[in-house]
Coordinates of C-alpha atoms in Angstrom, one line a residue:
M1387 CA -12.9 -13.6 5.6
Q1388 CA -11.7 -10.8 7.9
D1389 CA -8.3 -11.0 6.4
L1390 CA -9.8 -10.3 2.8
I1391 CA -11.6 -7.5 4.2
N1392 CA -8.6 -5.9 5.9
A1393 CA -6.6 -6.2 2.8
L1394 CA -9.2 -4.4 0.7
I1395 CA -9.1 -1.7 3.3
F1396 CA -5.5 -1.5 3.3
G1397 CA -5.4 -1.6 -0.3
I1398 CA -7.7 1.3 -0.6
I1399 CA -5.7 3.1 2.1
E1400 CA -2.5 2.7 0.1
G1401 CA -4.0 3.7 -3.3
V1402 CA -5.5 6.8 -2.2
T1403 CA -2.5 8.0 0.0
E1404 CA 0.3 7.0 -2.0
F1405 CA 0.4 10.0 -4.5
L1406 CA -0.3 12.5 -1.6
P1407 CA 2.7 14.2 0.0
I1408 CA 1.9 12.5 3.5
S1409 CA 3.0 9.1 4.6
S1410 CA 1.0 6.3 3.3
T1411 CA 3.0 4.1 5.7
G1412 CA 1.8 6.1 8.6
H1413 CA -1.9 5.8 7.5
L1414 CA -1.5 2.0 7.2
I1415 CA -0.1 1.6 10.7
L1416 CA -2.8 3.9 12.1
A1417 CA -5.6 1.7 10.2
G1418 CA -3.8 -1.6 11.5
S1419 CA -4.2 -0.2 15.0
L1420 CA -7.8 0.8 14.7
L1421 CA -8.8 -2.6 13.0
G1422 CA -6.7 -4.7 15.4
F1423 CA -4.0 -5.8 12.9
S1424 CA -0.8 -4.9 14.5
D1425 CA 1.0 -8.2 15.0
E1426 CA 4.0 -9.6 12.9
R1427 CA 1.9 -10.5 10.0
S1428 CA 1.0 -6.8 9.5
G1429 CA 4.4 -5.7 9.1
V1430 CA 5.1 -8.2 6.4
F1431 CA 1.7 -7.4 4.8
F1432 CA 2.5 -3.7 4.7
V1433 CA 6.0 -4.4 3.4
A1434 CA 4.0 -6.5 0.5
I1435 CA 1.3 -4.0 -0.2
Q1436 CA 3.8 -1.1 -0.6
T1437 CA 6.0 -3.1 -2.7
G1438 CA 3.1 -3.5 -4.9
A1439 CA 2.4 0.0 -5.0
M1440 CA 5.9 1.0 -6.0
L1441 CA 5.9 -1.5 -8.9
A1442 CA 2.7 0.0 -9.9
V1443 CA 4.3 3.4 -10.1
V1444 CA 7.4 2.1 -12.1
W1445 CA 5.0 0.2 -14.5
E1446 CA 3.0 3.5 -15.0
Y1447 CA 6.1 5.5 -15.5
R1448 CA 8.0 2.8 -17.4
A1449 CA 8.3 4.6 -20.7
R1450 CA 9.9 7.7 -18.7
F1451 CA 12.3 5.6 -16.9
F1452 CA 13.7 3.8 -19.9
R1453 CA 14.1 6.8 -22.2

């Protein structure tokens, strides 16, 4: 259950900070340290969540990309 709560928190952080001109990765690492989620799994999870964010941006702007 704690992993699900952490995933929700990190998803919110990623979503809020993705479009700001500041590092969303830095916020994820900082939040991971504060929540005690800074092992090997955290690196893989952060890559996965940022890949999802990039795919969401590509999907949102797909019409502009393919013009």
